[in-house]
PDB file of C-alpha atoms in Angstrom:
ATOM      1  CA  MET A   1     133.855  56.040  97.437  1.00  0.00           C
ATOM      2  CA  GLU A   2     136.967  56.593  95.470  1.00  0.00           C
ATOM      3  CA  LYS A   3     137.840  59.921  95.154  1.00  0.00           C
ATOM      4  CA  SER A   4     137.635  60.940  91.280  1.00  0.00           C
ATOM      5  CA  PRO A   5     140.983  61.647  90.005  1.00  0.00           C
ATOM      6  CA  PHE A   6     139.975  64.075  87.895  1.00  0.00           C
ATOM      7  CA  THR A   7     139.538  68.435  88.775  1.00  0.00           C
ATOM      8  CA  SER A   8     136.293  70.256  88.492  1.00  0.00           C
ATOM      9  CA  THR A   9     134.296  67.318  88.178  1.00  0.00           C
ATOM     10  CA  PHE A  10     130.599  67.235  88.741  1.00  0.00           C
ATOM     11  CA  LEU A  11     129.870  64.488  91.199  1.00  0.00           C
ATOM     12  CA  ARG A  12     127.335  62.886  92.912  1.00  0.00           C
ATOM     13  CA  HIS A  13     127.209  64.973  96.139  1.00  0.00           C
ATOM     14  CA  ASP A  14     126.405  67.836  94.050  1.00  0.00           C
ATOM     15  CA  THR A  15     123.188  66.798  93.651  1.00  0.00           C
ATOM     16  CA  PRO A  16     119.990  66.296  95.927  1.00  0.00           C
ATOM     17  CA  PHE A  17     120.231  62.363  96.095  1.00  0.00           C
ATOM     18  CA  HIS A  18     120.826  62.745  99.649  1.00  0.00           C
ATOM     19  CA  ARG A  19     119.026  59.152 100.718  1.00  0.00           C
ATOM     20  CA  GLU A  20     119.513  55.890  98.680  1.00  0.00           C
ATOM     21  CA  ASP A  21     115.585  54.229 100.096  1.00  0.00           C
ATOM     22  CA  GLY A  22     114.476  52.240  97.217  1.00  0.00           C
ATOM     23  CA  ILE A  23     117.074  53.951  94.466  1.00  0.00           C
ATOM     24  CA  THR A  24     119.703  51.417  92.795  1.00  0.00           C
ATOM     25  CA  VAL A  25     122.049  53.340  90.620  1.00  0.00           C
ATOM     26  CA  LEU A  26     123.240  50.766  88.076  1.00  0.00           C
ATOM     27  CA  LYS A  27     125.516  53.017  86.370  1.00  0.00           C
ATOM     28  CA  SER A  28     126.900  56.838  86.669  1.00  0.00           C
ATOM     29  CA  SER A  29     129.663  59.406  85.116  1.00  0.00           C
ATOM     30  CA  GLU A  30     130.770  59.353  88.955  1.00  0.00           C
ATOM     31  CA  GLY A  31     134.133  59.706  88.656  1.00  0.00           C
ATOM     32  CA  LEU A  32     134.662  59.982  85.125  1.00  0.00           C
ATOM     33  CA  GLY A  33     135.504  63.706  84.880  1.00  0.00           C
ATOM     34  CA  TRP A  34     132.627  65.063  83.456  1.00  0.00           C
ATOM     35  CA  ALA A  35     132.576  68.641  84.477  1.00  0.00           C
ATOM     36  CA  SER A  36     129.717  70.084  83.090  1.00  0.00           C
ATOM     37  CA  LEU A  37     126.638  67.663  83.877  1.00  0.00           C
ATOM     38  CA  TYR A  38     126.288  64.130  85.989  1.00  0.00           C
ATOM     39  CA  SER A  39     124.146  61.548  84.973  1.00  0.00           C
ATOM     40  CA  GLN A  40     122.687  58.222  86.789  1.00  0.00           C
ATOM     41  CA  LEU A  41     121.198  55.851  85.598  1.00  0.00           C
ATOM     42  CA  THR A  42     118.422  54.016  88.487  1.00  0.00           C
ATOM     43  CA  VAL A  43     116.550  51.347  89.464  1.00  0.00           C
ATOM     44  CA  GLU A  44     113.429  52.828  91.636  1.00  0.00           C
ATOM     45  CA  GLU A  45     111.636  50.602  93.895  1.00  0.00           C
ATOM     46  CA  PRO A  46     108.462  52.394  95.056  1.00  0.00           C
ATOM     47  CA  HIS A  47     109.118  55.547  97.866  1.00  0.00           C
ATOM     48  CA  ASP A  48     108.681  58.886  98.911  1.00  0.00           C
ATOM     49  CA  THR A  49     111.740  61.374  98.663  1.00  0.00           C
ATOM     50  CA  VAL A  50     112.121  64.827  99.514  1.00  0.00           C
ATOM     51  CA  CYS A  51     114.727  66.853  97.732  1.00  0.00           C
ATOM     52  CA  SER A  52     116.011  69.728  98.894  1.00  0.00           C
ATOM     53  CA  ALA A  53     116.465  72.913  96.641  1.00  0.00           C
ATOM     54  CA  VAL A  54     118.448  72.181  93.354  1.00  0.00           C
ATOM     55  CA  GLN A  55     120.983  75.017  92.879  1.00  0.00           C
ATOM     56  CA  ASP A  56     121.671  73.167  89.451  1.00  0.00           C
ATOM     57  CA  ILE A  57     118.818  71.602  86.240  1.00  0.00           C
ATOM     58  CA  TRP A  58     117.640  68.550  87.332  1.00  0.00           C
ATOM     59  CA  PHE A  59     116.152  66.447  84.233  1.00  0.00           C
ATOM     60  CA  VAL A  60     114.721  63.067  84.641  1.00  0.00           C
ATOM     61  CA  LEU A  61     113.517  60.919  81.849  1.00  0.00           C
ATOM     62  CA  GLN A  62     111.882  57.837  81.937  1.00  0.00           C
ATOM     63  CA  ILE A  63     112.876  54.610  80.703  1.00  0.00           C
ATOM     64  CA  GLN A  64     109.762  52.645  82.050  1.00  0.00           C
ATOM     65  CA  PRO A  65     106.940  53.863  83.098  1.00  0.00           C
ATOM     66  CA  VAL A  66     106.064  55.647  85.943  1.00  0.00           C
ATOM     67  CA  ASN A  67     102.844  56.178  88.728  1.00  0.00           C
ATOM     68  CA  LEU A  68     103.701  59.236  90.419  1.00  0.00           C
ATOM     69  CA  TRP A  69     102.728  62.007  92.247  1.00  0.00           C
ATOM     70  CA  ARG A  70     104.466  65.241  92.363  1.00  0.00           C
ATOM     71  CA  ARG A  71     105.066  68.475  94.046  1.00  0.00           C
ATOM     72  CA  THR A  72     107.554  71.142  93.053  1.00  0.00           C
ATOM     73  CA  GLY A  73     107.398  75.039  92.105  1.00  0.00           C
ATOM     74  CA  GLY A  74     104.539  75.437  93.660  1.00  0.00           C
ATOM     75  CA  LYS A  75     102.441  73.344  91.485  1.00  0.00           C
ATOM     76  CA  GLN A  76     101.157  69.158  91.614  1.00  0.00           C
ATOM     77  CA  PHE A  77     101.077  66.244  89.411  1.00  0.00           C
ATOM     78  CA  GLN A  78      99.349  63.021  89.471  1.00  0.00           C
ATOM     79  CA  GLY A  79      99.462  60.494  86.976  1.00  0.00           C
ATOM     80  CA  VAL A  80     101.338  57.552  85.017  1.00  0.00           C
ATOM     81  CA  LEU A  81     104.238  59.417  82.707  1.00  0.00           C
ATOM     82  CA  ALA A  82     105.079  57.105  79.609  1.00  0.00           C
ATOM     83  CA  PRO A  83     108.625  56.200  78.513  1.00  0.00           C
ATOM     84  CA  ASP A  84     110.685  59.162  77.353  1.00  0.00           C
ATOM     85  CA  SER A  85     108.462  61.761  79.377  1.00  0.00           C
ATOM     86  CA  MET A  86     110.438  63.895  81.480  1.00  0.00           C
ATOM     87  CA  VAL A  87     110.513  65.970  84.735  1.00  0.00           C
ATOM     88  CA  LEU A  88     112.140  69.388  84.542  1.00  0.00           C
ATOM     89  CA  THR A  89     113.474  70.577  87.917  1.00  0.00           C
ATOM     90  CA  GLY A  90     114.859  74.220  87.400  1.00  0.00           C
ATOM     91  CA  ALA A  91     117.232  75.637  89.530  1.00  0.00           C
ATOM     92  CA  GLY A  92     116.097  76.733  93.105  1.00  0.00           C
ATOM     93  CA  ASP A  93     112.888  74.513  93.498  1.00  0.00           C
ATOM     94  CA  ALA A  94     112.946  71.742  95.746  1.00  0.00           C
ATOM     95  CA  SER A  95     110.877  68.387  95.358  1.00  0.00           C
ATOM     96  CA  ARG A  96     108.702  65.744  96.903  1.00  0.00           C
ATOM     97  CA  THR A  97     108.239  62.461  94.476  1.00  0.00           C
ATOM     98  CA  VAL A  98     105.735  59.595  95.302  1.00  0.00           C
ATOM     99  CA  ILE A  99     106.367  56.691  93.011  1.00  0.00           C
ATOM    100  CA  ALA A 100     104.169  53.886  93.342  1.00  0.00           C
ATOM    101  CA  ASN A 101     105.471  51.129  90.756  1.00  0.00           C
ATOM    102  CA  LYS A 102     109.170  49.707  89.949  1.00  0.00           C
ATOM    103  CA  THR A 103     110.899  51.609  87.399  1.00  0.00           C
ATOM    104  CA  GLU A 104     113.544  52.362  85.513  1.00  0.00           C
ATOM    105  CA  ALA A 105     114.657  56.354  84.646  1.00  0.00           C
ATOM    106  CA  LEU A 106     117.882  58.578  83.688  1.00  0.00           C
ATOM    107  CA  HIS A 107     118.622  61.070  85.935  1.00  0.00           C
ATOM    108  CA  VAL A 108     121.071  64.045  84.357  1.00  0.00           C
ATOM    109  CA  PHE A 109     122.038  67.148  86.120  1.00  0.00           C
ATOM    110  CA  VAL A 110     123.511  70.044  84.108  1.00  0.00           C
ATOM    111  CA  LYS A 111     125.700  72.834  85.479  1.00  0.00           C
ATOM    112  CA  SER A 112     123.887  76.389  85.911  1.00  0.00           C
ATOM    113  CA  ALA A 113     127.705  77.778  85.200  1.00  0.00           C
ATOM    114  CA  THR A 114     126.431  75.744  81.692  1.00  0.00           C
ATOM    115  CA  PHE A 115     123.579  77.625  81.150  1.00  0.00           C
ATOM    116  CA  GLU A 116     124.615  80.767  82.064  1.00  0.00           C
ATOM    117  CA  GLU A 117     127.278  80.203  79.459  1.00  0.00           C
ATOM    118  CA  VAL A 118     125.186  79.153  76.903  1.00  0.00           C
ATOM    119  CA  ALA A 119     122.682  82.153  77.725  1.00  0.00           C
ATOM    120  CA  HIS A 120     125.485  84.839  77.227  1.00  0.00           C
ATOM    121  CA  GLU A 121     125.934  83.653  73.888  1.00  0.00           C
ATOM    122  CA  MET A 122     122.020  83.053  72.957  1.00  0.00           C
ATOM    123  CA  PHE A 123     120.779  86.712  73.866  1.00  0.00           C
ATOM    124  CA  GLY A 124     123.871  89.044  75.039  1.00  0.00           C
ATOM    125  CA  ALA A 125     124.617  90.470  78.348  1.00  0.00           C
ATOM    126  CA  SER A 126     121.341  91.718  78.779  1.00  0.00           C
ATOM    127  CA  GLY A 127     119.591  88.370  78.638  1.00  0.00           C
ATOM    128  CA  ALA A 128     117.243  90.012  76.562  1.00  0.00           C
ATOM    129  CA  GLY A 129     114.165  86.989  75.474  1.00  0.00           C
ATOM    130  CA  GLN A 130     115.291  84.907  77.854  1.00  0.00           C
ATOM    131  CA  GLU A 131     112.726  82.824  79.623  1.00  0.00           C
ATOM    132  CA  GLU A 132     112.918  81.439  83.039  1.00  0.00           C
ATOM    133  CA  ILE A 133     113.313  77.466  83.098  1.00  0.00           C
ATOM    134  CA  ALA A 134     110.265  76.508  85.005  1.00  0.00           C
ATOM    135  CA  SER A 135     110.097  73.279  86.395  1.00  0.00           C
ATOM    136  CA  VAL A 136     107.461  70.674  84.552  1.00  0.00           C
ATOM    137  CA  VAL A 137     106.666  67.002  85.393  1.00  0.00           C
ATOM    138  CA  GLY A 138     105.588  64.931  81.945  1.00  0.00           C
ATOM    139  CA  LEU A 139     107.348  67.222  79.474  1.00  0.00           C
ATOM    140  CA  GLU A 140     107.462  65.681  75.683  1.00  0.00           C
ATOM    141  CA  ASP A 141     110.100  66.514  73.420  1.00  0.00           C
ATOM    142  CA  ARG A 142     111.401  64.665  71.451  1.00  0.00           C
ATOM    143  CA  ALA A 143     114.343  66.296  71.387  1.00  0.00           C
ATOM    144  CA  LEU A 144     115.773  66.459  74.728  1.00  0.00           C
ATOM    145  CA  SER A 145     114.976  63.082  74.642  1.00  0.00           C
ATOM    146  CA  LEU A 146     116.562  62.521  72.193  1.00  0.00           C
ATOM    147  CA  LEU A 147     120.123  64.601  73.938  1.00  0.00           C
ATOM    148  CA  LEU A 148     119.560  62.905  77.172  1.00  0.00           C
ATOM    149  CA  ARG A 149     119.318  58.889  75.821  1.00  0.00           C
ATOM    150  CA  SER A 150     122.886  59.709  73.917  1.00  0.00           C
ATOM    151  CA  VAL A 151     124.012  60.675  77.767  1.00  0.00           C
ATOM    152  CA  LYS A 152     122.958  57.435  78.739  1.00  0.00           C
ATOM    153  CA  GLN A 153     124.920  55.930  75.656  1.00  0.00           C
ATOM    154  CA  THR A 154     127.489  58.081  76.204  1.00  0.00           C
ATOM    155  CA  LEU A 155     127.905  56.426  79.521  1.00  0.00           C
ATOM    156  CA  ASP A 156     129.400  53.017  78.008  1.00  0.00           C
ATOM    157  CA  ASP A 157     131.685  54.842  76.041  1.00  0.00           C
ATOM    158  CA  PRO A 158     135.884  54.785  76.430  1.00  0.00           C
ATOM    159  CA  TRP A 159     136.722  58.074  79.249  1.00  0.00           C
ATOM    160  CA  ASP A 160     138.526  60.344  77.277  1.00  0.00           C
ATOM    161  CA  VAL A 161     135.782  59.968  74.483  1.00  0.00           C
ATOM    162  CA  ALA A 162     133.022  60.197  76.878  1.00  0.00           C
ATOM    163  CA  ARG A 163     134.339  63.339  78.649  1.00  0.00           C
ATOM    164  CA  LEU A 164     133.884  65.437  75.274  1.00  0.00           C
ATOM    165  CA  LYS A 165     130.775  63.800  74.351  1.00  0.00           C
ATOM    166  CA  ALA A 166     129.444  64.752  77.862  1.00  0.00           C
ATOM    167  CA  ASP A 167     130.579  68.502  77.410  1.00  0.00           C
ATOM    168  CA  TYR A 168     128.763  69.211  73.888  1.00  0.00           C
ATOM    169  CA  LEU A 169     125.384  66.960  75.126  1.00  0.00           C
ATOM    170  CA  ALA A 170     125.171  69.119  78.219  1.00  0.00           C
ATOM    171  CA  HIS A 171     125.860  72.670  76.282  1.00  0.00           C
ATOM    172  CA  ALA A 172     123.145  71.141  73.487  1.00  0.00           C
ATOM    173  CA  ILE A 173     120.358  70.068  76.397  1.00  0.00           C
ATOM    174  CA  ALA A 174     121.318  74.192  77.567  1.00  0.00           C
ATOM    175  CA  ALA A 175     120.640  75.548  74.341  1.00  0.00           C
ATOM    176  CA  HIS A 176     117.447  73.480  73.496  1.00  0.00           C
ATOM    177  CA  THR A 177     115.759  73.985  77.357  1.00  0.00           C
ATOM    178  CA  LEU A 178     116.902  77.660  76.872  1.00  0.00           C
ATOM    179  CA  ARG A 179     115.565  77.644  73.117  1.00  0.00           C
ATOM    180  CA  ASN A 180     112.027  76.009  74.038  1.00  0.00           C
ATOM    181  CA  ALA A 181     111.871  77.236  78.240  1.00  0.00           C
ATOM    182  CA  ALA A 182     108.555  79.287  77.104  1.00  0.00           C
ATOM    183  CA  SER A 183     106.541  76.895  75.309  1.00  0.00           C
ATOM    184  CA  TRP A 184     106.965  74.136  78.484  1.00  0.00           C
ATOM    185  CA  ARG A 185     104.570  75.472  81.047  1.00  0.00           C
ATOM    186  CA  GLY A 186     103.870  72.749  84.377  1.00  0.00           C
ATOM    187  CA  ARG A 187     100.717  71.519  84.539  1.00  0.00           C
ATOM    188  CA  PRO A 188      98.551  74.248  87.301  1.00  0.00           C
ATOM    189  CA  GLU A 189      97.546  72.581  90.563  1.00  0.00           C
ATOM    190  CA  GLN A 190      95.560  69.776  90.073  1.00  0.00           C
ATOM    191  CA  GLU A 191      91.586  70.627  91.946  1.00  0.00           C
ATOM    192  CA  THR A 192      91.019  67.716  94.641  1.00  0.00           C
ATOM    193  CA  LYS A 193      87.266  68.080  94.806  1.00  0.00           C
ATOM    194  CA  TYR A 194      86.635  65.865  91.414  1.00  0.00           C
ATOM    195  CA  ARG A 195      89.399  63.492  91.672  1.00  0.00           C
ATOM    196  CA  LEU A 196      88.717  59.637  92.401  1.00  0.00           C
ATOM    197  CA  GLY A 197      89.785  58.367  95.880  1.00  0.00           C
ATOM    198  CA  THR A 198      92.765  56.971  97.145  1.00  0.00           C
ATOM    199  CA  TYR A 199      90.690  53.647  97.468  1.00  0.00           C
ATOM    200  CA  GLN A 200      88.718  54.135  94.068  1.00  0.00           C
ATOM    201  CA  LEU A 201      91.761  54.656  92.354  1.00  0.00           C
ATOM    202  CA  LYS A 202      93.931  51.505  93.662  1.00  0.00           C
ATOM    203  CA  ALA A 203      90.166  49.877  93.715  1.00  0.00           C
ATOM    204  CA  VAL A 204      89.991  50.679  89.577  1.00  0.00           C
ATOM    205  CA  THR A 205      94.297  50.570  89.071  1.00  0.00           C
ATOM    206  CA  GLU A 206      94.104  46.997  91.172  1.00  0.00           C
ATOM    207  CA  TYR A 207      91.143  45.762  88.076  1.00  0.00           C
ATOM    208  CA  LEU A 208      93.194  47.101  85.346  1.00  0.00           C
ATOM    209  CA  GLU A 209      96.688  45.507  86.648  1.00  0.00           C
ATOM    210  CA  ALA A 210      94.358  41.841  86.995  1.00  0.00           C
ATOM    211  CA  ASN A 211      93.127  41.744  83.421  1.00  0.00           C
ATOM    212  CA  LEU A 212      95.762  43.292  81.217  1.00  0.00           C
ATOM    213  CA  SER A 213      94.759  40.983  78.522  1.00  0.00           C
ATOM    214  CA  ALA A 214      90.868  40.380  78.881  1.00  0.00           C
ATOM    215  CA  SER A 215      88.721  43.214  76.934  1.00  0.00           C
ATOM    216  CA  LEU A 216      88.279  45.496  79.679  1.00  0.00           C
ATOM    217  CA  HIS A 217      85.109  47.805  79.253  1.00  0.00           C
ATOM    218  CA  LEU A 218      84.168  51.556  80.698  1.00  0.00           C
ATOM    219  CA  ASP A 219      81.290  50.167  82.747  1.00  0.00           C
ATOM    220  CA  ASP A 220      83.562  47.687  84.389  1.00  0.00           C
ATOM    221  CA  LEU A 221      86.337  49.967  85.514  1.00  0.00           C
ATOM    222  CA  ALA A 222      83.250  52.607  86.426  1.00  0.00           C
ATOM    223  CA  ALA A 223      81.471  50.328  88.690  1.00  0.00           C
ATOM    224  CA  ALA A 224      84.723  49.492  90.723  1.00  0.00           C
ATOM    225  CA  ALA A 225      84.859  52.999  91.653  1.00  0.00           C
ATOM    226  CA  ASN A 226      81.512  52.744  92.300  1.00  0.00           C
ATOM    227  CA  LEU A 227      80.392  55.618  90.335  1.00  0.00           C
ATOM    228  CA  GLY A 228      78.693  56.011  86.706  1.00  0.00           C
ATOM    229  CA  ARG A 229      80.453  56.728  83.256  1.00  0.00           C
ATOM    230  CA  THR A 230      80.520  60.127  83.210  1.00  0.00           C
ATOM    231  CA  ALA A 231      81.998  60.928  86.623  1.00  0.00           C
ATOM    232  CA  PHE A 232      84.113  58.567  86.478  1.00  0.00           C
ATOM    233  CA  LEU A 233      86.214  59.207  82.607  1.00  0.00           C
ATOM    234  CA  GLN A 234      86.243  62.640  84.909  1.00  0.00           C
ATOM    235  CA  GLN A 235      87.772  62.313  87.795  1.00  0.00           C
ATOM    236  CA  PHE A 236      89.835  59.247  86.733  1.00  0.00           C
ATOM    237  CA  LYS A 237      91.670  61.988  84.236  1.00  0.00           C
ATOM    238  CA  ALA A 238      92.109  64.378  87.231  1.00  0.00           C
ATOM    239  CA  SER A 239      93.395  61.712  89.513  1.00  0.00           C
ATOM    240  CA  THR A 240      96.276  60.240  86.647  1.00  0.00           C
ATOM    241  CA  GLY A 241      96.291  63.249  84.189  1.00  0.00           C
ATOM    242  CA  GLN A 242      95.376  60.250  81.618  1.00  0.00           C
ATOM    243  CA  THR A 243      92.061  58.671  79.853  1.00  0.00           C
ATOM    244  CA  PRO A 244      91.300  54.826  81.376  1.00  0.00           C
ATOM    245  CA  HIS A 245      92.407  53.883  77.680  1.00  0.00           C
ATOM    246  CA  GLN A 246      95.534  56.248  77.588  1.00  0.00           C
ATOM    247  CA  TYR A 247      96.246  54.258  81.016  1.00  0.00           C
ATOM    248  CA  LEU A 248      95.378  51.352  79.891  1.00  0.00           C
ATOM    249  CA  MET A 249      97.745  50.661  76.988  1.00  0.00           C
ATOM    250  CA  ALA A 250     100.493  52.662  79.072  1.00  0.00           C
ATOM    251  CA  ALA A 251     100.430  49.574  81.573  1.00  0.00           C
ATOM    252  CA  ARG A 252      99.767  47.036  78.795  1.00  0.00           C
ATOM    253  CA  VAL A 253     103.315  48.475  77.383  1.00  0.00           C
ATOM    254  CA  ARG A 254     104.735  48.693  80.602  1.00  0.00           C
ATOM    255  CA  LYS A 255     104.474  44.987  80.624  1.00  0.00           C
ATOM    256  CA  ALA A 256     105.547  44.412  77.080  1.00  0.00           C
ATOM    257  CA  CYS A 257     108.900  46.438  78.782  1.00  0.00           C
ATOM    258  CA  GLU A 258     109.094  43.121  81.020  1.00  0.00           C
ATOM    259  CA  LEU A 259     108.713  40.614  78.970  1.00  0.00           C
ATOM    260  CA  LEU A 260     110.656  42.017  75.792  1.00  0.00           C
ATOM    261  CA  LYS A 261     113.612  42.046  78.797  1.00  0.00           C
ATOM    262  CA  GLY A 262     116.393  39.485  78.637  1.00  0.00           C
ATOM    263  CA  SER A 263     113.504  37.133  76.702  1.00  0.00           C
ATOM    264  CA  ALA A 264     113.260  35.836  73.440  1.00  0.00           C
ATOM    265  CA  VAL A 265     109.348  35.201  73.873  1.00  0.00           C
ATOM    266  CA  PRO A 266     108.154  35.978  70.372  1.00  0.00           C
ATOM    267  CA  LEU A 267     106.556  39.035  69.763  1.00  0.00           C
ATOM    268  CA  SER A 268     102.822  37.478  68.706  1.00  0.00           C
ATOM    269  CA  ASP A 269     103.145  36.022  72.457  1.00  0.00           C
ATOM    270  CA  ILE A 270     103.651  39.175  74.028  1.00  0.00           C
ATOM    271  CA  ALA A 271     101.064  40.972  72.144  1.00  0.00           C
ATOM    272  CA  TYR A 272      98.572  38.333  73.279  1.00  0.00           C
ATOM    273  CA  ALA A 273      99.352  38.493  76.913  1.00  0.00           C
ATOM    274  CA  CYS A 274      99.322  42.266  76.751  1.00  0.00           C
ATOM    275  CA  GLY A 275      95.965  42.200  75.573  1.00  0.00           C
ATOM    276  CA  PHE A 276      96.446  43.785  71.748  1.00  0.00           C
ATOM    277  CA  ALA A 277      94.648  42.680  69.683  1.00  0.00           C
ATOM    278  CA  ASP A 278      97.569  41.517  66.921  1.00  0.00           C
ATOM    279  CA  GLN A 279     101.265  42.103  67.060  1.00  0.00           C
ATOM    280  CA  ALA A 280     100.617  45.190  64.276  1.00  0.00           C
ATOM    281  CA  HIS A 281      97.893  47.137  66.700  1.00  0.00           C
ATOM    282  CA  PHE A 282     100.912  46.057  69.789  1.00  0.00           C
ATOM    283  CA  SER A 283     103.607  47.013  67.586  1.00  0.00           C
ATOM    284  CA  THR A 284     102.065  50.423  66.605  1.00  0.00           C
ATOM    285  CA  THR A 285     101.362  51.169  70.190  1.00  0.00           C
ATOM    286  CA  PHE A 286     104.424  50.177  71.672  1.00  0.00           C
ATOM    287  CA  LYS A 287     106.150  52.479  69.177  1.00  0.00           C
ATOM    288  CA  ARG A 288     103.916  55.869  70.116  1.00  0.00           C
ATOM    289  CA  ILE A 289     104.430  55.374  73.401  1.00  0.00           C
ATOM    290  CA  VAL A 290     107.768  54.657  74.033  1.00  0.00           C
ATOM    291  CA  GLY A 291     109.519  55.616  70.299  1.00  0.00           C
ATOM    292  CA  VAL A 292     110.842  52.567  69.005  1.00  0.00           C
ATOM    293  CA  THR A 293     109.986  49.505  67.826  1.00  0.00           C
ATOM    294  CA  PRO A 294     109.486  46.151  70.376  1.00  0.00           C
ATOM    295  CA  SER A 295     112.518  45.112  68.395  1.00  0.00           C
ATOM    296  CA  GLN A 296     114.315  47.692  68.378  1.00  0.00           C
ATOM    297  CA  TYR A 297     113.652  48.048  72.355  1.00  0.00           C
ATOM    298  CA  ARG A 298     114.544  44.539  73.152  1.00  0.00           C
ATOM    299  CA  ARG A 299     118.164  45.194  70.509  1.00  0.00           C
ATOM    300  CA  GLU A 300     119.041  48.500  72.414  1.00  0.00           C
ATOM    301  CA  PHE A 301     118.451  48.504  75.932  1.00  0.00           C
ATOM    302  CA  PHE A 302     118.547  44.580  77.234  1.00  0.00           C
TER     303      PHE A 302
END
C-alpha cells in the first residue's frame, strides 16, 4: 500500500477492518488526507466477521438492503435493514456480524477526538447533560443518513475540496450524534424461545424470494414454516424484526434495486417483475423504503 503523503491522516489500518474475505472496497478516503474521519464504500458477499473493539465511532449506512445478525455492546439483533438504515458502534465495543446476502454499504469512522472536541463545545468542560454513545442496530434518522450520504459524495470530490468538506462533515456528524444519543437506544437482546428455527426461516425466506412477483398469502407463508397464522406472525417478527409484509416489501425493493442498476428497463416492467400492483405503487413503496424515487435512485447511484 502506498504511504499517504499527508500527515495526521485517518487510514484504514486505524479501523478494525483486519479481514478482507467477502468485502470488496469500491472506493475509500485512504490517502486523501482526511484527518477527522475515514470512509469506504464496499460491496459485501455473505460473510461472518468478528471485529475487535473500535477506538472511534463507527457508522454503517446501508446502500442496499441486508439480512444480518449482529451482536455488539451486549445486545443482539437479527433482521433485514432497508437502504438508509444504519448501524452505530460506540467506542470500546467489539462486534460480530453475519451477513446473509450480497449488499452494498458505506462505512464511516469518526475519530473519538473529534467527538471530544465537539462535546466540549456543546456541553462544556463538565460534560453536564452529555449522553454516552451506545451501539445501535437498525437506526433510522433521516438527518444522519443524509450526512453520511454526503460523505459518500465527497469521496468523488477533488481532494482539496474533499479534505475541507470531510472535516466539516465529521464535526456535523459528531454534533448530531451527541445531540440525539439519548433517543437512540439499541434494541434489547431478542428472546430465542419464540423465534423461527433456522430451517423454518430459510424455508420461508426462500419461498418469498422465489415468488416476489406473485400474490403471496399469509397462510402459504405459515405453511412453509409448518405453523399456524398467529404463531407464524409472532415468530417471524421475533426472528427478522419485521412483519411478513414489511419483509416482502423490502425484498421486492431489493430486487428492484438490482434491476435498476445500470439498466434502461422501463419502471413499469420493473414494477411488474417485482410484484407491485402498478408503477405508482412501486414508486411510492420504493421512496418510502429507500428515501428517493426509482428514477432518482437510477440517476444518482448508478
